[in-house]
Structures are given as structure tokens and as C-alpha cells.
Short mmCIF file of C-alpha atoms in Angstrom, two decimals:
data_model
loop_
_atom_site.label_atom_id
_atom_site.label_comp_id
_atom_site.label_asym_id
_atom_site.label_seq_id
_atom_site.Cartn_x
_atom_site.Cartn_y
_atom_site.Cartn_z
CA UNK A 158 -8.71 25.95 7.26
CA UNK A 159 -7.09 23.00 5.46
CA UNK A 160 -3.35 22.55 4.87
CA UNK A 161 -0.93 19.63 4.06
CA UNK A 162 -1.80 17.02 6.69
CA UNK A 163 0.54 14.68 8.53
CA UNK A 164 -0.76 11.78 10.62
CA UNK A 165 0.53 9.76 13.55
CA UNK A 166 1.78 6.45 12.16
CA UNK A 167 -0.24 3.33 13.29
CA UNK A 168 2.44 0.80 14.06
CA UNK A 169 1.91 -3.03 13.81
CA UNK A 170 4.20 -5.32 15.71
CA UNK A 171 4.62 -8.52 13.73
CA UNK A 172 6.52 -11.73 14.39
CA UNK A 173 8.25 -11.17 11.14
CA UNK A 174 8.94 -7.44 11.63
CA UNK A 175 12.36 -5.93 11.62
CA UNK A 176 14.09 -2.82 13.10
CA UNK A 177 13.89 -0.43 10.08
CA UNK A 178 10.64 1.20 11.26
CA UNK A 179 11.70 1.57 14.90
CA UNK A 180 12.36 5.29 14.44
CA UNK A 181 8.66 5.72 14.06
CA UNK A 182 8.10 4.56 17.58
CA UNK A 183 8.63 6.85 20.56
CA UNK A 184 10.10 3.87 22.47
CA UNK A 185 12.02 2.69 19.42
CA UNK A 186 10.26 -0.71 19.55
CA UNK A 187 11.64 -3.54 17.49
CA UNK A 188 9.67 -6.11 15.41
CA UNK A 189 7.47 -3.38 13.81
CA UNK A 190 6.26 -5.04 10.60
CA UNK A 191 3.99 -2.32 9.34
CA UNK A 192 3.57 1.47 9.71
CA UNK A 193 0.08 2.38 8.42
CA UNK A 194 0.74 5.96 7.27
CA UNK A 195 -2.76 6.85 6.27
CA UNK A 196 -5.60 4.63 7.08
CA UNK A 197 -9.39 4.46 7.14
CA UNK A 198 -9.63 0.79 8.14
CA UNK A 199 -12.18 0.27 10.89
CA UNK A 200 -10.53 0.72 14.40
CA UNK A 201 -7.34 2.14 12.63
CA UNK A 202 -8.45 5.57 11.57
CA UNK A 203 -5.48 7.94 11.15
CA UNK A 204 -5.18 10.95 13.45
CA UNK A 205 -3.70 14.24 12.37
CA UNK A 206 -0.29 15.05 14.02
CA UNK A 207 0.34 18.58 12.81
CA UNK A 208 -1.28 22.01 12.84
CA UNK A 209 -4.59 23.33 14.18
CA UNK A 210 -6.36 20.10 13.07
CA UNK A 211 -4.11 17.95 15.21
CA UNK A 212 -5.97 15.09 17.14
CA UNK A 213 -8.86 15.04 14.65
CA UNK A 214 -9.18 11.78 12.70
CA UNK A 215 -9.45 11.25 8.95
CA UNK A 216 -13.13 10.47 9.00
CA UNK A 217 -13.97 13.46 11.12
CA UNK A 218 -12.16 15.68 8.61
CA UNK A 219 -13.89 14.15 5.58
CA UNK A 220 -17.34 14.74 7.30
CA UNK A 221 -16.50 18.41 7.74
CA UNK A 222 -14.56 19.23 4.49
CA UNK A 223 -15.97 16.63 2.10
CA UNK A 224 -14.81 17.17 -1.50
CA UNK A 225 -12.49 19.99 -0.46
CA UNK A 226 -10.39 17.34 1.28
CA UNK A 227 -10.72 14.27 -0.95
CA UNK A 228 -12.14 15.51 -4.20
CA UNK A 229 -15.80 15.71 -5.14
CA UNK A 230 -16.04 12.57 -7.24
CA UNK A 231 -14.24 10.53 -4.45
CA UNK A 232 -16.65 11.86 -1.77
CA UNK A 233 -19.64 11.12 -3.92
CA UNK A 234 -18.48 7.53 -4.33
CA UNK A 235 -16.93 6.68 -0.90
CA UNK A 236 -18.49 9.22 1.52
CA UNK A 237 -16.42 9.53 4.74
CA UNK A 238 -14.36 6.39 3.97
CA UNK A 239 -10.97 7.31 2.65
CA UNK A 240 -10.37 5.09 -0.35
CA UNK A 241 -6.58 4.15 0.14
CA UNK A 242 -4.41 2.57 2.75
CA UNK A 243 -0.82 3.70 2.71
CA UNK A 244 1.80 1.63 4.45
CA UNK A 245 5.50 0.81 4.93
CA UNK A 246 6.29 -2.81 5.40
CA UNK A 247 9.58 -4.18 6.96
CA UNK A 248 10.04 -7.99 6.49
CA UNK A 249 12.75 -9.45 8.65
CA UNK A 250 11.42 -12.90 7.68
CA UNK A 251 9.35 -14.31 4.84
CA UNK A 252 5.60 -13.38 4.96
CA UNK A 253 3.00 -15.94 4.39
CA UNK A 254 1.74 -16.75 0.86
CA UNK A 255 -1.63 -14.94 0.50
CA UNK A 256 -4.23 -13.57 -1.92
CA UNK A 257 -6.76 -10.82 -1.85
CA UNK A 258 -10.27 -10.74 -3.37
CA UNK A 259 -11.48 -8.04 -5.75
CA UNK A 260 -14.53 -5.76 -5.21
CA UNK A 261 -16.85 -8.07 -7.14
CA UNK A 262 -15.97 -11.22 -5.37
CA UNK A 263 -16.18 -9.72 -1.81
CA UNK A 264 -19.66 -8.37 -2.33
CA UNK A 265 -21.44 -10.98 -4.41
CA UNK A 266 -20.66 -14.68 -3.87
CA UNK A 267 -22.76 -17.80 -3.96
CA UNK A 268 -21.34 -19.10 -0.65
CA UNK A 269 -23.41 -17.61 2.15
CA UNK A 270 -20.74 -18.02 4.72
CA UNK A 271 -18.24 -16.27 2.48
CA UNK A 272 -20.54 -13.42 1.82
CA UNK A 273 -21.31 -13.04 5.55
CA UNK A 274 -17.57 -12.75 6.37
CA UNK A 275 -16.82 -10.09 3.74
CA UNK A 276 -20.09 -8.43 2.85
CA UNK A 277 -19.68 -4.73 2.36
CA UNK A 278 -15.97 -4.68 2.16
CA UNK A 279 -13.85 -3.43 -0.79
CA UNK A 280 -11.41 -5.81 -2.52
CA UNK A 281 -7.62 -5.26 -2.35
CA UNK A 282 -5.56 -4.23 -5.43
CA UNK A 283 -2.14 -2.96 -4.38
CA UNK A 284 1.32 -1.95 -5.53
CA UNK A 285 4.75 -2.14 -3.98
CA UNK A 286 7.80 0.13 -4.33
CA UNK A 287 11.09 -1.41 -3.02
CA UNK A 288 12.46 1.25 -0.73
CA UNK A 289 15.35 -1.03 0.25
CA UNK A 290 16.35 -4.64 -0.21
CA UNK A 291 19.03 -6.88 1.24
CA UNK A 292 21.07 -9.09 -1.12
CA UNK A 293 19.07 -11.94 -2.50
CA UNK A 294 15.77 -10.49 -1.21
CA UNK A 295 12.82 -11.82 -3.16
CA UNK A 296 9.09 -11.64 -3.72
CA UNK A 297 6.51 -14.34 -4.61
CA UNK A 298 4.52 -13.07 -7.53
CA UNK A 299 1.90 -15.49 -9.05
CA UNK A 300 2.62 -18.85 -10.64
CA UNK A 301 5.55 -20.01 -12.72
CA UNK A 302 3.33 -21.82 -15.20
CA UNK A 303 -0.27 -22.02 -16.29
CA UNK A 304 -2.26 -24.08 -13.82
CA UNK A 305 -5.92 -24.82 -12.90
CA UNK A 306 -7.69 -25.19 -9.54
CA UNK A 307 -7.13 -28.96 -9.44
CA UNK A 308 -3.40 -28.65 -9.95
CA UNK A 309 -3.28 -25.99 -7.19
CA UNK A 310 -5.24 -28.15 -4.75
CA UNK A 311 -3.03 -31.08 -5.45
CA UNK A 312 0.09 -29.12 -4.85
CA UNK A 313 -1.22 -27.52 -1.81
CA UNK A 314 -2.17 -30.92 -0.15
CA UNK A 315 1.08 -32.55 -1.14
CA UNK A 316 2.96 -29.67 0.46
CA UNK A 317 4.50 -28.77 -2.95
CA UNK A 318 2.87 -25.35 -3.52
CA UNK A 319 6.23 -23.60 -3.65
CA UNK A 320 7.10 -25.59 -6.77
CA UNK A 321 4.37 -23.77 -8.63
CA UNK A 322 5.09 -20.20 -7.47
CA UNK A 323 7.18 -17.56 -9.23
CA UNK A 324 9.90 -16.37 -6.86
CA UNK A 325 11.58 -13.22 -8.11
CA UNK A 326 14.67 -11.55 -6.77
CA UNK A 327 14.31 -7.79 -6.22
CA UNK A 328 16.39 -4.74 -5.62
CA UNK A 329 15.96 -1.25 -4.33
CA UNK A 330 13.94 1.03 -6.70
CA UNK A 331 11.86 -1.64 -8.35
CA UNK A 332 8.12 -1.51 -8.35
CA UNK A 333 5.48 -4.14 -8.73
CA UNK A 334 1.69 -4.14 -9.40
CA UNK A 335 -0.33 -6.70 -7.37
CA UNK A 336 -3.87 -7.03 -8.60
CA UNK A 337 -6.53 -8.72 -6.60
CA UNK A 338 -6.39 -12.46 -7.25
CA UNK A 339 -2.61 -12.58 -7.66
CA UNK A 340 -1.01 -15.04 -5.22
CA UNK A 341 1.90 -13.15 -3.63
CA UNK A 342 4.23 -12.78 -0.67
CA UNK A 343 6.99 -10.38 0.57
CA UNK A 344 10.35 -12.11 1.24
CA UNK A 345 12.91 -11.56 3.95
CA UNK A 346 14.98 -8.38 3.66
CA UNK A 347 12.45 -6.14 1.97
CA UNK A 348 11.38 -2.59 2.98
CA UNK A 349 8.44 -1.76 0.92
CA UNK A 350 6.09 1.28 0.34
CA UNK A 351 2.60 -0.22 -0.25
CA UNK A 352 -0.28 1.64 -1.89
CA UNK A 353 -3.65 -0.25 -1.78
CA UNK A 354 -7.40 -0.01 -1.58
CA UNK A 355 -8.85 0.48 1.87
CA UNK A 356 -9.27 -3.15 2.87
CA UNK A 357 -7.73 -5.45 5.43
CA UNK A 358 -8.99 -8.64 3.79
CA UNK A 359 -6.16 -11.21 3.55
CA UNK A 360 -6.55 -14.91 2.72
CA UNK A 361 -3.56 -16.82 3.91
CA UNK A 362 -2.87 -19.94 1.79
CA UNK A 363 0.54 -21.17 2.94
CA UNK A 364 2.77 -20.30 5.88
CA UNK A 365 5.81 -22.70 5.38
CA UNK A 366 4.34 -25.02 8.14
CA UNK A 367 5.73 -22.51 10.80
CA UNK A 368 4.65 -22.85 14.39
CA UNK A 369 4.40 -20.28 17.14
CA UNK A 370 5.84 -20.51 20.63
CA UNK A 371 2.97 -22.74 21.66
CA UNK A 372 3.52 -25.15 18.79
CA UNK A 373 0.45 -23.81 16.85
CA UNK A 374 0.30 -23.11 13.18
CA UNK A 375 -1.45 -19.94 11.86
CA UNK A 376 -4.94 -20.10 10.44
CA UNK A 377 -5.10 -20.69 6.70
CA UNK A 378 -8.09 -19.66 4.55
CA UNK A 379 -7.79 -22.29 1.89
CA UNK A 380 -11.43 -22.40 0.83
CA UNK A 381 -11.91 -18.72 0.69
CA UNK A 382 -8.63 -18.21 -1.30
CA UNK A 383 -9.41 -20.88 -3.74
CA UNK A 384 -12.40 -19.02 -5.03
CA UNK A 385 -10.60 -15.74 -5.70
CA UNK A 386 -7.18 -16.91 -7.01
CA UNK A 387 -6.15 -16.06 -10.60
CA UNK A 388 -4.60 -19.32 -11.82
CA UNK A 389 -3.25 -17.77 -15.09
CA UNK A 390 0.36 -17.49 -15.97
CA UNK A 391 1.60 -13.90 -16.08
CA UNK A 392 5.34 -13.66 -16.65
CA UNK A 393 5.74 -9.98 -15.95
CA UNK A 394 4.83 -8.21 -12.71
CA UNK A 395 7.61 -5.61 -12.44
CA UNK A 396 6.72 -2.11 -13.57
CA UNK A 397 8.92 -0.97 -16.43
CA UNK A 398 9.89 2.72 -15.97
CA UNK A 399 12.73 5.04 -16.41
CA UNK A 400 12.95 7.84 -13.82
CA UNK A 401 13.24 11.38 -15.19
CA UNK A 402 14.97 13.92 -12.97
CA UNK A 403 12.74 16.81 -11.73
CA UNK A 404 9.51 15.48 -13.20
CA UNK A 405 7.00 12.85 -12.22
CA UNK A 406 7.36 9.38 -13.77
CA UNK A 407 4.39 7.12 -13.95
CA UNK A 408 4.64 3.81 -12.06
CA UNK A 409 1.04 2.54 -11.89
CA UNK A 410 -2.29 3.79 -13.12
CA UNK A 411 -5.37 1.67 -12.32
CA UNK A 412 -9.00 2.35 -11.43
CA UNK A 413 -8.08 2.61 -7.71
CA UNK A 414 -4.96 4.76 -7.60
CA UNK A 415 -2.24 6.46 -9.69
CA UNK A 416 1.34 6.46 -8.35
CA UNK A 417 4.24 8.45 -9.72
CA UNK A 418 7.92 8.57 -8.70
CA UNK A 419 9.38 12.07 -8.42
CA UNK A 420 13.20 12.47 -7.99
CA UNK A 421 14.15 16.13 -7.75
CA UNK A 422 17.06 18.48 -6.67
CA UNK A 423 15.47 21.82 -7.59
CA UNK A 424 12.27 23.61 -6.79
CA UNK A 425 9.23 21.89 -8.41
CA UNK A 426 5.94 23.60 -9.15
CA UNK A 427 2.98 21.11 -9.11
CA UNK A 428 -0.32 21.94 -10.79
CA UNK A 429 -3.38 19.89 -10.02
CA UNK A 430 -6.07 22.11 -11.57
CA UNK A 431 -7.58 19.24 -13.67
CA UNK A 432 -7.33 16.66 -10.82
CA UNK A 433 -10.37 16.21 -8.59
CA UNK A 434 -8.41 14.32 -5.88
CA UNK A 435 -6.33 14.58 -2.76
CA UNK A 436 -2.55 13.91 -3.38
CA UNK A 437 -0.36 11.88 -1.04
CA UNK A 438 3.42 12.29 -0.88
CA UNK A 439 5.62 9.53 0.65
CA UNK A 440 9.15 10.84 1.19
CA UNK A 441 11.63 8.02 0.49
CA UNK A 442 14.86 10.03 0.50
CA UNK A 443 15.93 13.51 1.43
CA UNK A 444 13.44 16.00 2.74
CA UNK A 445 11.40 18.89 1.19
CA UNK A 446 9.08 21.86 2.08
CA UNK A 447 5.70 22.34 0.65
CA UNK A 448 4.27 25.82 0.11
CA UNK A 449 0.79 26.55 -1.08
CA UNK A 450 0.57 30.31 -0.86
CA UNK A 451 -2.35 29.97 1.61
CA UNK A 452 -0.86 28.35 4.72
CA UNK A 453 2.35 27.98 6.53
CA UNK A 454 5.01 25.88 4.84
CA UNK A 455 5.19 22.21 5.82
CA UNK A 456 8.46 20.28 6.11
CA UNK A 457 8.43 16.62 5.09
CA UNK A 458 11.26 14.50 6.24
CA UNK A 459 12.52 11.08 4.97
CA UNK A 460 10.05 8.39 6.02
CA UNK A 461 7.13 10.85 6.48
CA UNK A 462 3.86 10.97 4.53
CA UNK A 463 1.70 13.96 3.92
CA UNK A 464 -1.88 14.33 2.54
CA UNK A 465 -2.54 17.38 0.30
CA UNK A 466 -6.22 18.30 0.28
CA UNK A 467 -7.97 18.29 -3.09
CA UNK A 468 -8.67 22.11 -2.79
CA UNK A 469 -4.98 22.87 -3.26
CA UNK A 470 -4.37 23.05 -7.02
CA UNK A 471 -1.00 24.70 -7.13
CA UNK A 472 2.06 23.85 -4.89
CA UNK A 473 5.77 24.36 -4.78
CA UNK A 474 8.08 21.71 -3.41
CA UNK A 475 11.48 22.83 -2.20
CA UNK A 476 13.98 19.98 -1.78
CA UNK A 477 16.91 19.71 0.49
CA UNK A 478 19.55 18.05 -1.69
CA UNK A 479 18.35 15.01 -3.89
CA UNK A 480 14.89 14.13 -2.71
CA UNK A 481 12.76 11.11 -3.83
CA UNK A 482 8.87 10.91 -3.32
CA UNK A 483 5.98 8.80 -4.32
CA UNK A 484 3.13 10.97 -5.59
CA UNK A 485 -0.31 9.21 -5.23
CA UNK A 486 -3.91 10.27 -6.15
CA UNK A 487 -7.18 8.88 -7.54
CA UNK A 488 -8.26 9.73 -11.10
CA UNK A 489 -11.76 9.72 -12.44
#
């Protein structure tokens, strides 16, 4: 029998990682840059941590429960591969400047070497919600002017790429949409909730000429990145929204996912009768209990993520004081 599912976080130590995700580690390790909350990436399949299905992984559950778990239209399209990767990212230093390809460019491309490296993968469109940010924290989001490939190459080879990039200060509670092709980077001091397509394809284009302990620079993917970058000037990447208490507020709707923000301090009844999709809750503040009327209540604490199977169409959320969650699903 299905029920709201929690998973063991998959923790990624990074040279740029901080201490804000240490509580997710039994050993309270430092330098944890990413916590993969729900993942179907190869060799990183999430494993259930609660209830009678504990120790089963996400793919095994989709094989058994199919559309009841993920939604019929999602199962028909993706099979046993879960379509989203859900993360927290803690940046204690600036991340490299990077870009991701879209679905079309990773599966069909005239360069054979390129196609061999990425054939069969999905692209990577994502969004960020700023869970916390230090003073003067910033993001890199696209270019600060209209450019072309030649201008980009010239700046890259003259070590002047940063002159072309849009660096934007950010604060807690802001949200940003990062379509495939947008050059971007997370800056020092940001704690971010990231929702993205299931893909781990990243093309690193600039890393501030940093060297590791052995004096080596990290690999760059200049040629691959050049073919997928969107060189257009887009002045606005921040999501404009006004949160409404005790009701879901839309942040992002795209072909790959829909993400809402819900801030509530009273019981909330959620109805998903017309939604043929799983629902994910990421608890950013407070804690709450989920009841379905069919299984035991499930408590979700701050920093935890829970997957609601598609077969549950009516839920009640009981908050403990003011609670803030992201609500994520896939629409037809």
C-alpha cells in the first residue's frame, strides 16, 4: 500500500560546500554542497526511509505501482525513470559558470562526439528558490547585453567573460527560472532549493581560473557549451509573485514541472482530483502533518522532502505554527 514517501538524502561533498546541510549527515559532515532529496539519476537512485516500503528504491516502486505512484501520463512517457531531480544546494563559495543543454540538443546533434557523450539523456531546465542568502549574495543569470557566438568566444579567450555576464544580488524568498541554454552560476552565500529535469549534464565554461591542491584547474567544456548557449539578452529572470497566506501561489509552470509556494498557519485541504501526477512537498520552514484518510499520518519537518503518490487525490495538511513549503508536480 502506498503512502507519503520520504527518502534518504543523497549527500554530495563539494569543495565549495558549506555547513548548512550538515544536519542531514549522521556524522554532521561539513562541505556538503548538495543534498539530492529525490533522484532517479543513474547510480543515485533515492531509497525510501519511512514506513513498510523502507529500503526500496524509487525505480523499484515505479515498476510495481506505475501510474498509481507517478501518474498515468508520466508513466507512459518516462517509464520507470522519475522525471525530476529535487535538491538543496549550499554554496560556501562561488560555483563555476555553466550551462545545460535542452532535450533536443542532447539527443540530436551533428557532432558525433557530442552525440555519443549525451545520447539518450534529457536536457536540464531548472528553477531556484532562495531558502536563505547572506548579505550581498548573488547569482549569475545570462548576459548583460545582446551578444553573438564570436563575441562570447573573444571574451572567453581574453579572460573577460565576467564583463558580459549579468550578476544579480539576491535575497531570501526570491525565485528564478533557469531554462536550458541560460548561462548561470550560484554565488557564495546562497542556500537554494532546486527543481530540475532528471539530468546530470553540466557544461562548465568558466571557473575563475581556480586551481586545486595539486595546482590543476578543473575541466572546462568549451566546445560543448558553445553549441547550446542562448546568446540573447533577457533582462528578467526573477519570478514575480505575491505570496498569499493559506493558499498555493504559482512560481513556475513549464512543460517539465509546476512549482507553487504555500505559506500556511491553519489546516489546509488539498484536492488533486484533476491532476494526473505525483506531488512533492519541500518543507522550508516549520513542520506539518499529512493525513490522507487511508494511511497513518506522516510528519514532515523543516528541511525534509516528501513524495505524495498520484493515487492520493485528497489530503489535509496540519501545520505547526507558520509553515512554508514548495509544492511540485507535472502537468499534462
